[in-house]
PDB file of C-alpha atoms in Angstrom:
ATOM      1  CA  MET A   1       0.087   0.063   0.008  1.00 43.00           C
ATOM      2  CA  LYS A   2       3.156   2.228   0.358  1.00 49.00           C
ATOM      3  CA  GLY A   3       2.791   5.074  -1.892  1.00 46.00           C
ATOM      4  CA  ALA A   4      -0.935   4.324  -3.154  1.00 56.00           C
ATOM      5  CA  ALA A   5      -3.775   6.603  -2.252  1.00 79.00           C
ATOM      6  CA  PHE A   6      -5.247   5.520   1.276  1.00 91.00           C
ATOM      7  CA  ALA A   7      -8.868   5.250   1.750  1.00 94.00           C
ATOM      8  CA  ALA A   8      -9.879   4.825   5.278  1.00 97.00           C
ATOM      9  CA  PRO A   9     -11.930   1.599   5.872  1.00 98.00           C
ATOM     10  CA  ARG A  10     -15.599   1.817   7.022  1.00 98.00           C
ATOM     11  CA  LEU A  11     -15.676  -1.769   8.802  1.00 98.00           C
ATOM     12  CA  LEU A  12     -12.722  -3.473  10.675  1.00 98.00           C
ATOM     13  CA  LEU A  13     -12.883  -6.780  12.646  1.00 98.00           C
ATOM     14  CA  GLY A  14     -10.873  -5.722  15.943  1.00 97.00           C
ATOM     15  CA  GLY A  15      -8.681  -8.270  17.560  1.00 94.00           C
ATOM     16  CA  GLU A  16      -7.986  -6.488  20.890  1.00 92.00           C
ATOM     17  CA  SER A  17      -9.853  -8.942  22.946  1.00 91.00           C
ATOM     18  CA  LEU A  18      -7.217 -11.545  21.667  1.00 89.00           C
ATOM     19  CA  LEU A  19      -4.749  -9.690  23.993  1.00 88.00           C
ATOM     20  CA  GLY A  20      -6.968 -10.153  26.860  1.00 85.00           C
ATOM     21  CA  VAL A  21      -7.924  -6.433  26.699  1.00 81.00           C
ATOM     22  CA  SER A  22     -11.723  -5.830  26.845  1.00 82.00           C
ATOM     23  CA  ARG A  23     -14.413  -4.372  29.056  1.00 82.00           C
ATOM     24  CA  ALA A  24     -16.683  -7.469  28.205  1.00 80.00           C
ATOM     25  CA  PRO A  25     -17.656  -9.655  31.192  1.00 81.00           C
ATOM     26  CA  ARG A  26     -15.126 -12.145  32.328  1.00 84.00           C
ATOM     27  CA  ASP A  27     -17.088 -15.210  31.334  1.00 87.00           C
ATOM     28  CA  ARG A  28     -17.154 -13.843  27.701  1.00 86.00           C
ATOM     29  CA  MET A  29     -13.394 -13.174  27.546  1.00 87.00           C
ATOM     30  CA  LEU A  30     -12.636 -16.682  28.830  1.00 86.00           C
ATOM     31  CA  GLU A  31     -14.892 -17.924  25.991  1.00 88.00           C
ATOM     32  CA  ILE A  32     -12.816 -15.781  23.406  1.00 88.00           C
ATOM     33  CA  ALA A  33      -9.483 -17.146  24.826  1.00 85.00           C
ATOM     34  CA  ALA A  34     -10.558 -20.693  24.736  1.00 87.00           C
ATOM     35  CA  ARG A  35     -12.243 -20.206  21.123  1.00 88.00           C
ATOM     36  CA  PHE A  36      -9.235 -18.844  19.491  1.00 88.00           C
ATOM     37  CA  SER A  37      -6.560 -20.556  21.267  1.00 84.00           C
ATOM     38  CA  ASP A  38      -5.544 -22.585  18.113  1.00 86.00           C
ATOM     39  CA  ALA A  39      -4.550 -21.115  14.842  1.00 89.00           C
ATOM     40  CA  GLU A  40      -6.789 -22.899  12.569  1.00 93.00           C
ATOM     41  CA  THR A  41     -10.000 -21.468  14.083  1.00 94.00           C
ATOM     42  CA  LEU A  42      -8.728 -17.903  14.052  1.00 95.00           C
ATOM     43  CA  ALA A  43      -7.711 -18.231  10.382  1.00 96.00           C
ATOM     44  CA  VAL A  44     -11.098 -19.611   9.535  1.00 95.00           C
ATOM     45  CA  THR A  45     -12.543 -16.579  11.568  1.00 96.00           C
ATOM     46  CA  LEU A  46     -10.485 -14.044   9.945  1.00 97.00           C
ATOM     47  CA  ALA A  47     -11.521 -15.507   6.329  1.00 96.00           C
ATOM     48  CA  LYS A  48     -15.115 -15.425   7.247  1.00 97.00           C
ATOM     49  CA  ALA A  49     -14.825 -11.920   8.512  1.00 97.00           C
ATOM     50  CA  LEU A  50     -13.530 -10.743   5.043  1.00 97.00           C
ATOM     51  CA  ALA A  51     -16.240 -12.733   3.317  1.00 97.00           C
ATOM     52  CA  ALA A  52     -18.836 -10.937   5.333  1.00 97.00           C
ATOM     53  CA  GLY A  53     -17.763  -7.615   4.718  1.00 97.00           C
ATOM     54  CA  ALA A  54     -14.868  -6.543   6.827  1.00 98.00           C
ATOM     55  CA  GLU A  55     -12.206  -4.476   4.815  1.00 98.00           C
ATOM     56  CA  GLY A  56      -9.671  -5.600   7.148  1.00 97.00           C
ATOM     57  CA  VAL A  57      -8.537  -6.580  10.894  1.00 98.00           C
ATOM     58  CA  LEU A  58      -6.924  -4.247  13.357  1.00 98.00           C
ATOM     59  CA  VAL A  59      -4.768  -6.367  15.399  1.00 96.00           C
ATOM     60  CA  SER A  60      -1.480  -6.256  17.469  1.00 94.00           C
ATOM     61  CA  PRO A  61       1.312  -8.926  16.907  1.00 92.00           C
ATOM     62  CA  SER A  62       0.972 -12.087  18.611  1.00 89.00           C
ATOM     63  CA  ARG A  63       1.642 -15.974  18.197  1.00 88.00           C
ATOM     64  CA  PRO A  64      -1.761 -16.898  17.361  1.00 88.00           C
ATOM     65  CA  LEU A  65      -2.100 -14.149  14.904  1.00 92.00           C
ATOM     66  CA  ARG A  66       1.108 -15.014  13.233  1.00 91.00           C
ATOM     67  CA  ALA A  67       0.243 -18.771  12.988  1.00 92.00           C
ATOM     68  CA  ALA A  68      -3.190 -17.853  11.590  1.00 94.00           C
ATOM     69  CA  LEU A  69      -1.912 -15.570   8.883  1.00 94.00           C
ATOM     70  CA  ALA A  70       0.448 -18.375   8.172  1.00 92.00           C
ATOM     71  CA  GLU A  71      -2.225 -20.865   7.801  1.00 92.00           C
ATOM     72  CA  LEU A  72      -4.265 -18.654   5.279  1.00 92.00           C
ATOM     73  CA  LYS A  73      -3.585 -18.780   1.553  1.00 84.00           C
ATOM     74  CA  GLN A  74      -5.288 -15.629   0.932  1.00 88.00           C
ATOM     75  CA  PRO A  75      -3.752 -12.208   2.058  1.00 92.00           C
ATOM     76  CA  VAL A  76      -5.303 -10.564   4.976  1.00 96.00           C
ATOM     77  CA  PRO A  77      -5.515  -6.592   5.018  1.00 97.00           C
ATOM     78  CA  ILE A  78      -3.905  -5.515   8.305  1.00 97.00           C
ATOM     79  CA  TYR A  79      -4.396  -2.362  10.219  1.00 98.00           C
ATOM     80  CA  ALA A  80      -1.495  -2.935  12.647  1.00 97.00           C
ATOM     81  CA  LEU A  81      -2.064  -1.668  16.184  1.00 97.00           C
ATOM     82  CA  LEU A  82       1.348  -1.094  17.625  1.00 94.00           C
ATOM     83  CA  PRO A  83       2.867  -2.062  19.987  1.00 90.00           C
ATOM     84  CA  ASN A  84       1.310  -5.068  21.665  1.00 87.00           C
ATOM     85  CA  MET A  85       1.099  -3.027  24.801  1.00 83.00           C
ATOM     86  CA  PRO A  86       0.192  -5.932  27.210  1.00 83.00           C
ATOM     87  CA  GLU A  87       3.202  -7.840  26.227  1.00 83.00           C
ATOM     88  CA  TYR A  88       5.599  -4.992  26.091  1.00 75.00           C
ATOM     89  CA  VAL A  89       4.578  -3.877  29.521  1.00 80.00           C
ATOM     90  CA  ARG A  90       5.059  -7.451  30.733  1.00 81.00           C
ATOM     91  CA  ASP A  91       8.507  -7.699  29.114  1.00 74.00           C
ATOM     92  CA  SER A  92       9.687  -4.118  30.460  1.00 72.00           C
ATOM     93  CA  SER A  93       8.341  -5.177  33.962  1.00 74.00           C
ATOM     94  CA  ASP A  94      10.310  -8.354  33.907  1.00 76.00           C
ATOM     95  CA  LEU A  95      13.417  -7.569  31.875  1.00 68.00           C
ATOM     96  CA  GLY A  96      13.590  -3.803  31.727  1.00 66.00           C
ATOM     97  CA  LEU A  97      13.156  -1.731  28.853  1.00 57.00           C
ATOM     98  CA  VAL A  98      16.674  -2.804  27.528  1.00 54.00           C
ATOM     99  CA  GLY A  99      15.786  -6.493  28.177  1.00 64.00           C
ATOM    100  CA  ALA A 100      12.480  -5.953  26.491  1.00 66.00           C
ATOM    101  CA  ALA A 101      14.039  -4.631  23.267  1.00 65.00           C
ATOM    102  CA  LEU A 102      16.683  -7.250  23.278  1.00 62.00           C
ATOM    103  CA  LYS A 103      14.127  -9.983  23.265  1.00 67.00           C
ATOM    104  CA  ARG A 104      12.496  -8.389  20.172  1.00 66.00           C
ATOM    105  CA  LEU A 105      15.944  -8.167  18.570  1.00 61.00           C
ATOM    106  CA  LYS A 106      16.691 -11.836  19.001  1.00 60.00           C
ATOM    107  CA  ARG A 107      13.712 -12.757  16.906  1.00 66.00           C
ATOM    108  CA  ALA A 108      14.360 -10.213  14.228  1.00 61.00           C
ATOM    109  CA  SER A 109      15.332 -11.188  10.549  1.00 68.00           C
ATOM    110  CA  PRO A 110      18.186  -9.713   8.993  1.00 68.00           C
ATOM    111  CA  LEU A 111      15.900  -7.401   6.818  1.00 66.00           C
ATOM    112  CA  THR A 112      14.302  -6.258  10.021  1.00 62.00           C
ATOM    113  CA  LEU A 113      17.794  -5.442  11.728  1.00 60.00           C
ATOM    114  CA  ALA A 114      18.975  -3.554   8.582  1.00 65.00           C
ATOM    115  CA  ARG A 115      15.676  -1.291   8.635  1.00 68.00           C
ATOM    116  CA  LEU A 116      16.225  -0.946  12.249  1.00 59.00           C
ATOM    117  CA  GLY A 117      19.843   0.399  11.742  1.00 63.00           C
ATOM    118  CA  LEU A 118      18.581   2.776   9.208  1.00 68.00           C
ATOM    119  CA  THR A 119      15.748   4.190  11.671  1.00 64.00           C
ATOM    120  CA  GLY A 120      18.285   4.017  14.271  1.00 58.00           C
ATOM    121  CA  LEU A 121      20.610   6.374  12.454  1.00 58.00           C
ATOM    122  CA  THR A 122      18.111   9.000  11.451  1.00 64.00           C
ATOM    123  CA  HIS A 123      16.718   8.845  15.191  1.00 62.00           C
ATOM    124  CA  SER A 124      19.846   8.656  17.129  1.00 57.00           C
ATOM    125  CA  LEU A 125      19.722  12.165  18.919  1.00 61.00           C
ATOM    126  CA  ALA A 126      16.058  11.860  19.984  1.00 60.00           C
ATOM    127  CA  VAL A 127      16.912   8.203  21.270  1.00 55.00           C
ATOM    128  CA  LEU A 128      19.965   9.462  23.344  1.00 55.00           C
ATOM    129  CA  LYS A 129      17.579  12.101  24.698  1.00 59.00           C
ATOM    130  CA  SER A 130      15.114   9.300  25.569  1.00 63.00           C
ATOM    131  CA  ASP A 131      12.531  11.150  23.492  1.00 66.00           C
ATOM    132  CA  LEU A 132       9.367   9.470  22.227  1.00 74.00           C
ATOM    133  CA  THR A 133       9.818  11.002  18.863  1.00 80.00           C
ATOM    134  CA  GLY A 134      12.978   8.966  18.219  1.00 75.00           C
ATOM    135  CA  MET A 135      12.180   5.765  20.425  1.00 77.00           C
ATOM    136  CA  VAL A 136       8.707   5.004  18.938  1.00 85.00           C
ATOM    137  CA  PRO A 137       9.932   4.483  15.369  1.00 85.00           C
ATOM    138  CA  LEU A 138      12.563   1.860  16.619  1.00 81.00           C
ATOM    139  CA  LEU A 139       9.693   0.084  18.563  1.00 83.00           C
ATOM    140  CA  LEU A 140       7.401   0.272  15.623  1.00 88.00           C
ATOM    141  CA  GLU A 141      10.052  -1.296  13.169  1.00 86.00           C
ATOM    142  CA  LEU A 142      10.408  -4.362  15.713  1.00 83.00           C
ATOM    143  CA  GLU A 143       6.643  -4.847  16.242  1.00 86.00           C
ATOM    144  CA  ALA A 144       5.498  -4.565  12.551  1.00 86.00           C
ATOM    145  CA  ALA A 145       7.951  -7.224  11.559  1.00 83.00           C
ATOM    146  CA  ALA A 146       6.465  -9.349  14.393  1.00 83.00           C
ATOM    147  CA  LEU A 147       3.190  -9.313  12.752  1.00 84.00           C
ATOM    148  CA  GLY A 148       3.732 -11.645   9.745  1.00 81.00           C
ATOM    149  CA  ALA A 149       1.668  -9.645   7.618  1.00 84.00           C
ATOM    150  CA  THR A 150       1.941  -9.656   3.941  1.00 88.00           C
ATOM    151  CA  ASP A 151      -0.887  -7.127   3.267  1.00 94.00           C
ATOM    152  CA  LEU A 152      -0.073  -4.166   5.742  1.00 94.00           C
ATOM    153  CA  ARG A 153      -2.384  -1.250   5.104  1.00 96.00           C
ATOM    154  CA  ALA A 154      -1.769   1.099   7.996  1.00 97.00           C
ATOM    155  CA  VAL A 155       0.165   1.399  11.377  1.00 97.00           C
ATOM    156  CA  VAL A 156      -2.081   2.639  14.485  1.00 98.00           C
ATOM    157  CA  LEU A 157      -0.307   3.962  17.441  1.00 97.00           C
ATOM    158  CA  ALA A 158      -1.841   2.019  20.535  1.00 96.00           C
ATOM    159  CA  ALA A 159      -3.839   4.323  22.762  1.00 96.00           C
ATOM    160  CA  PRO A 160      -1.299   4.495  25.989  1.00 93.00           C
ATOM    161  CA  LEU A 161       1.401   5.957  23.724  1.00 94.00           C
ATOM    162  CA  THR A 162      -0.954   8.274  21.808  1.00 97.00           C
ATOM    163  CA  ASP A 163      -2.555   9.389  24.991  1.00 97.00           C
ATOM    164  CA  LEU A 164       0.767   9.915  26.615  1.00 94.00           C
ATOM    165  CA  ALA A 165       2.089  12.156  24.086  1.00 95.00           C
ATOM    166  CA  LEU A 166      -1.337  13.936  23.921  1.00 97.00           C
ATOM    167  CA  ALA A 167      -1.138  14.713  27.492  1.00 96.00           C
ATOM    168  CA  GLY A 168       2.196  16.372  26.905  1.00 94.00           C
ATOM    169  CA  ARG A 169       0.986  18.142  24.096  1.00 94.00           C
ATOM    170  CA  HIS A 170       3.819  17.136  21.990  1.00 93.00           C
ATOM    171  CA  ARG A 171       2.682  18.181  18.725  1.00 96.00           C
ATOM    172  CA  ALA A 172       6.240  17.485  17.265  1.00 94.00           C
ATOM    173  CA  PHE A 173       5.839  13.920  17.965  1.00 95.00           C
ATOM    174  CA  PHE A 174       2.547  13.670  16.186  1.00 97.00           C
ATOM    175  CA  GLU A 175       3.920  15.351  13.077  1.00 96.00           C
ATOM    176  CA  HIS A 176       7.012  13.313  12.980  1.00 94.00           C
ATOM    177  CA  TYR A 177       5.003   9.863  13.468  1.00 96.00           C
ATOM    178  CA  CYS A 178       2.641  10.729  10.847  1.00 97.00           C
ATOM    179  CA  GLY A 179       5.763  11.414   8.525  1.00 95.00           C
ATOM    180  CA  PHE A 180       7.756   8.412   9.371  1.00 94.00           C
ATOM    181  CA  VAL A 181       4.788   5.990   9.360  1.00 96.00           C
ATOM    182  CA  ARG A 182       3.782   7.214   5.771  1.00 96.00           C
ATOM    183  CA  SER A 183       7.209   7.110   4.551  1.00 92.00           C
ATOM    184  CA  ARG A 184       7.863   3.810   5.959  1.00 92.00           C
ATOM    185  CA  PHE A 185       4.565   1.711   6.273  1.00 92.00           C
ATOM    186  CA  GLY A 186       1.894   3.712   3.935  1.00 90.00           C
ATOM    187  CA  ALA A 187      -0.536   5.168   6.307  1.00 97.00           C
ATOM    188  CA  ALA A 188      -0.577   6.649   9.954  1.00 98.00           C
ATOM    189  CA  GLY A 189      -3.236   6.348  12.483  1.00 98.00           C
ATOM    190  CA  PHE A 190      -3.813   6.884  16.286  1.00 98.00           C
ATOM    191  CA  GLU A 191      -5.793   5.005  18.826  1.00 98.00           C
ATOM    192  CA  THR A 192      -6.857   6.900  21.632  1.00 98.00           C
ATOM    193  CA  HIS A 193      -9.194   6.802  24.886  1.00 97.00           C
ATOM    194  CA  ASN A 194      -9.240  10.534  24.907  1.00 98.00           C
ATOM    195  CA  LEU A 195     -10.946  11.132  21.495  1.00 98.00           C
ATOM    196  CA  GLY A 196     -12.463  14.495  22.005  1.00 98.00           C
ATOM    197  CA  HIS A 197      -9.123  15.819  23.243  1.00 98.00           C
ATOM    198  CA  LEU A 198      -7.334  14.346  20.466  1.00 98.00           C
ATOM    199  CA  LEU A 199      -9.560  15.791  17.699  1.00 98.00           C
ATOM    200  CA  ARG A 200      -9.287  19.293  19.194  1.00 98.00           C
ATOM    201  CA  ARG A 201      -5.624  18.949  19.238  1.00 98.00           C
ATOM    202  CA  LEU A 202      -5.317  17.811  15.643  1.00 98.00           C
ATOM    203  CA  ARG A 203      -7.424  20.428  14.615  1.00 97.00           C
ATOM    204  CA  GLU A 204      -5.608  23.266  16.384  1.00 97.00           C
ATOM    205  CA  TRP A 205      -2.342  21.820  15.257  1.00 97.00           C
ATOM    206  CA  GLY A 206      -3.419  21.556  11.698  1.00 97.00           C
ATOM    207  CA  LEU A 207      -2.327  17.724  11.575  1.00 97.00           C
ATOM    208  CA  ARG A 208      -4.415  15.215   9.484  1.00 97.00           C
ATOM    209  CA  PRO A 209      -3.385  11.443  10.143  1.00 98.00           C
ATOM    210  CA  ASP A 210      -5.093   8.919   7.877  1.00 98.00           C
ATOM    211  CA  LEU A 211      -7.352   7.656  10.649  1.00 98.00           C
ATOM    212  CA  VAL A 212      -8.250   7.794  14.129  1.00 98.00           C
ATOM    213  CA  VAL A 213      -9.738   4.913  16.349  1.00 98.00           C
ATOM    214  CA  GLY A 214     -11.562   5.865  19.625  1.00 98.00           C
ATOM    215  CA  PRO A 215     -14.830   5.124  21.690  1.00 98.00           C
ATOM    216  CA  VAL A 216     -18.078   6.428  20.492  1.00 98.00           C
ATOM    217  CA  ASN A 217     -21.200   4.656  21.947  1.00 98.00           C
ATOM    218  CA  PRO A 218     -24.815   5.900  23.184  1.00 97.00           C
ATOM    219  CA  ARG A 219     -23.728   5.435  26.734  1.00 97.00           C
ATOM    220  CA  GLY A 220     -20.796   7.812  26.933  1.00 97.00           C
ATOM    221  CA  LEU A 221     -18.660   5.066  27.914  1.00 96.00           C
ATOM    222  CA  LEU A 222     -14.853   6.390  27.650  1.00 96.00           C
ATOM    223  CA  MET A 223     -16.062   9.290  25.709  1.00 98.00           C
ATOM    224  CA  LYS A 224     -13.631  12.038  26.938  1.00 97.00           C
ATOM    225  CA  PRO A 225     -13.585  14.688  27.998  1.00 97.00           C
ATOM    226  CA  ASP A 226     -17.540  14.234  28.042  1.00 97.00           C
ATOM    227  CA  ALA A 227     -20.011  12.785  25.516  1.00 97.00           C
ATOM    228  CA  GLU A 228     -21.321  16.190  24.412  1.00 97.00           C
ATOM    229  CA  THR A 229     -18.031  17.814  23.845  1.00 97.00           C
ATOM    230  CA  LEU A 230     -16.454  14.492  21.954  1.00 98.00           C
ATOM    231  CA  LEU A 231     -19.617  14.568  19.472  1.00 98.00           C
ATOM    232  CA  ALA A 232     -19.262  18.150  18.654  1.00 98.00           C
ATOM    233  CA  GLU A 233     -15.793  17.437  17.802  1.00 98.00           C
ATOM    234  CA  LEU A 234     -16.611  14.264  15.957  1.00 98.00           C
ATOM    235  CA  ARG A 235     -19.144  16.279  13.856  1.00 96.00           C
ATOM    236  CA  THR A 236     -16.387  18.621  12.432  1.00 95.00           C
ATOM    237  CA  ALA A 237     -13.488  16.060  12.387  1.00 96.00           C
ATOM    238  CA  GLN A 238     -11.195  16.808   9.445  1.00 93.00           C
ATOM    239  CA  VAL A 239      -9.684  13.077   9.693  1.00 97.00           C
ATOM    240  CA  PRO A 240     -11.761   9.735   9.414  1.00 98.00           C
ATOM    241  CA  VAL A 241     -12.646   8.537  12.847  1.00 98.00           C
ATOM    242  CA  LEU A 242     -13.443   4.673  13.424  1.00 98.00           C
ATOM    243  CA  ALA A 243     -15.622   4.119  16.491  1.00 98.00           C
ATOM    244  CA  LYS A 244     -14.695   1.382  18.862  1.00 97.00           C
ATOM    245  CA  GLU A 245     -16.492   0.254  22.234  1.00 96.00           C
ATOM    246  CA  VAL A 246     -19.677   1.060  20.176  1.00 97.00           C
ATOM    247  CA  ARG A 247     -21.396  -1.711  22.471  1.00 96.00           C
ATOM    248  CA  ALA A 248     -20.424   0.275  25.726  1.00 94.00           C
ATOM    249  CA  ALA A 249     -19.102  -2.933  27.606  1.00 90.00           C
ATOM    250  CA  GLY A 250     -21.906  -4.982  26.325  1.00 90.00           C
ATOM    251  CA  THR A 251     -24.623  -2.713  27.558  1.00 93.00           C
ATOM    252  CA  VAL A 252     -25.832  -1.688  23.898  1.00 95.00           C
ATOM    253  CA  PRO A 253     -26.641  -3.971  20.982  1.00 96.00           C
ATOM    254  CA  LEU A 254     -23.974  -3.812  18.285  1.00 96.00           C
ATOM    255  CA  LEU A 255     -26.307  -2.488  15.416  1.00 97.00           C
ATOM    256  CA  GLU A 256     -27.500   0.196  17.643  1.00 97.00           C
ATOM    257  CA  GLY A 257     -24.214   1.311  18.845  1.00 98.00           C
ATOM    258  CA  ALA A 258     -22.839   1.215  15.342  1.00 98.00           C
ATOM    259  CA  ARG A 259     -25.754   3.364  13.998  1.00 98.00           C
ATOM    260  CA  PHE A 260     -25.305   5.738  16.748  1.00 98.00           C
ATOM    261  CA  ALA A 261     -21.572   6.364  16.023  1.00 98.00           C
ATOM    262  CA  LEU A 262     -22.094   6.782  12.302  1.00 98.00           C
ATOM    263  CA  GLU A 263     -25.057   9.108  12.630  1.00 97.00           C
ATOM    264  CA  HIS A 264     -22.869  11.244  14.959  1.00 97.00           C
ATOM    265  CA  GLY A 265     -19.980  11.523  12.437  1.00 97.00           C
ATOM    266  CA  ALA A 266     -17.803   8.533  12.611  1.00 98.00           C
ATOM    267  CA  HIS A 267     -16.485   7.421   9.288  1.00 98.00           C
ATOM    268  CA  GLY A 268     -16.502   3.760  10.358  1.00 98.00           C
ATOM    269  CA  VAL A 269     -16.588   0.921  13.081  1.00 98.00           C
ATOM    270  CA  VAL A 270     -14.175  -1.330  14.594  1.00 98.00           C
ATOM    271  CA  ALA A 271     -16.168  -4.527  15.742  1.00 97.00           C
ATOM    272  CA  ASP A 272     -14.128  -6.284  18.253  1.00 96.00           C
ATOM    273  CA  LEU A 273     -14.410 -10.350  18.152  1.00 95.00           C
ATOM    274  CA  VAL A 274     -15.650 -10.114  21.597  1.00 93.00           C
ATOM    275  CA  ASP A 275     -18.494  -7.851  20.507  1.00 92.00           C
ATOM    276  CA  LEU A 276     -19.879 -10.442  17.809  1.00 93.00           C
ATOM    277  CA  GLU A 277     -22.225 -13.211  18.740  1.00 90.00           C
ATOM    278  CA  ASP A 278     -22.692 -14.322  15.085  1.00 94.00           C
ATOM    279  CA  LEU A 279     -19.820 -13.068  13.173  1.00 95.00           C
ATOM    280  CA  THR A 280     -21.034 -13.488   9.645  1.00 96.00           C
ATOM    281  CA  ALA A 281     -24.617 -12.201   9.987  1.00 96.00           C
ATOM    282  CA  GLU A 282     -23.641  -9.214  12.254  1.00 97.00           C
ATOM    283  CA  LEU A 283     -20.812  -8.346  10.020  1.00 97.00           C
ATOM    284  CA  ARG A 284     -23.060  -8.539   6.817  1.00 97.00           C
ATOM    285  CA  ALA A 285     -25.652  -6.323   8.849  1.00 96.00           C
ATOM    286  CA  LEU A 286     -23.055  -3.555   9.762  1.00 95.00           C
ATOM    287  CA  LYS A 287     -21.811  -3.537   6.192  1.00 93.00           C
ATOM    288  CA  ALA A 288     -25.255  -3.010   5.041  1.00 88.00           C
TER     289      ALA A 288
END
């Protein structure tokens, strides 16, 4: 996709629950973990999702995902949610930041190491200063390589890093991130749990990433700074916004939540595996 015109998707299958991250009830999460513990089941599910109308999947690198992509003969459009935050936080806690980086280096291919070297050379000063502007591109190189994707459509920065930079009003970071990701991977996006704040800052800074992913639902769950302010920003947003958490932790039917988000200005919807009871039927209904 690098160099081609990017069109933001309208419907993505989300895989955040594969990492054990969700606001769904515990029983439902255990069900998801058990169902997708083997690569073949996940591979079949990805194929069914694409056939039912999903334009791709929003996922982080993981062993089950790599195995599932290897099982499939068809390419899967991947919108990479990077990094895998639960794994990165766990590794950093156990091994330290340097140890976490070395763990990823050990499994890197020669091509990844070469690209990492080039990225390191162009970001060395920021890295020495422990500046996110220089450190995040190196992490993205390692994490993107770990996906095993043959059809990478966009890189979406995970919410903890997006919101950390947003809290510091780090305009230079957002600008540099978009430039780096577009030149290296093709399209640049952000996931956030502070959607109203982020849309306002992007508008004030005159920055336009290729897509933004954030919570939008009828209950106002995770809609910051508040639902009214967020919806006002959404109606005038200059970037495509894909709504997540449309079910508001399972309290709203999927179609109702998606309809609410689209009617209030969202460009599209991310439907996570945990939100789908009948994957094929519900994705077809969302597509319609």
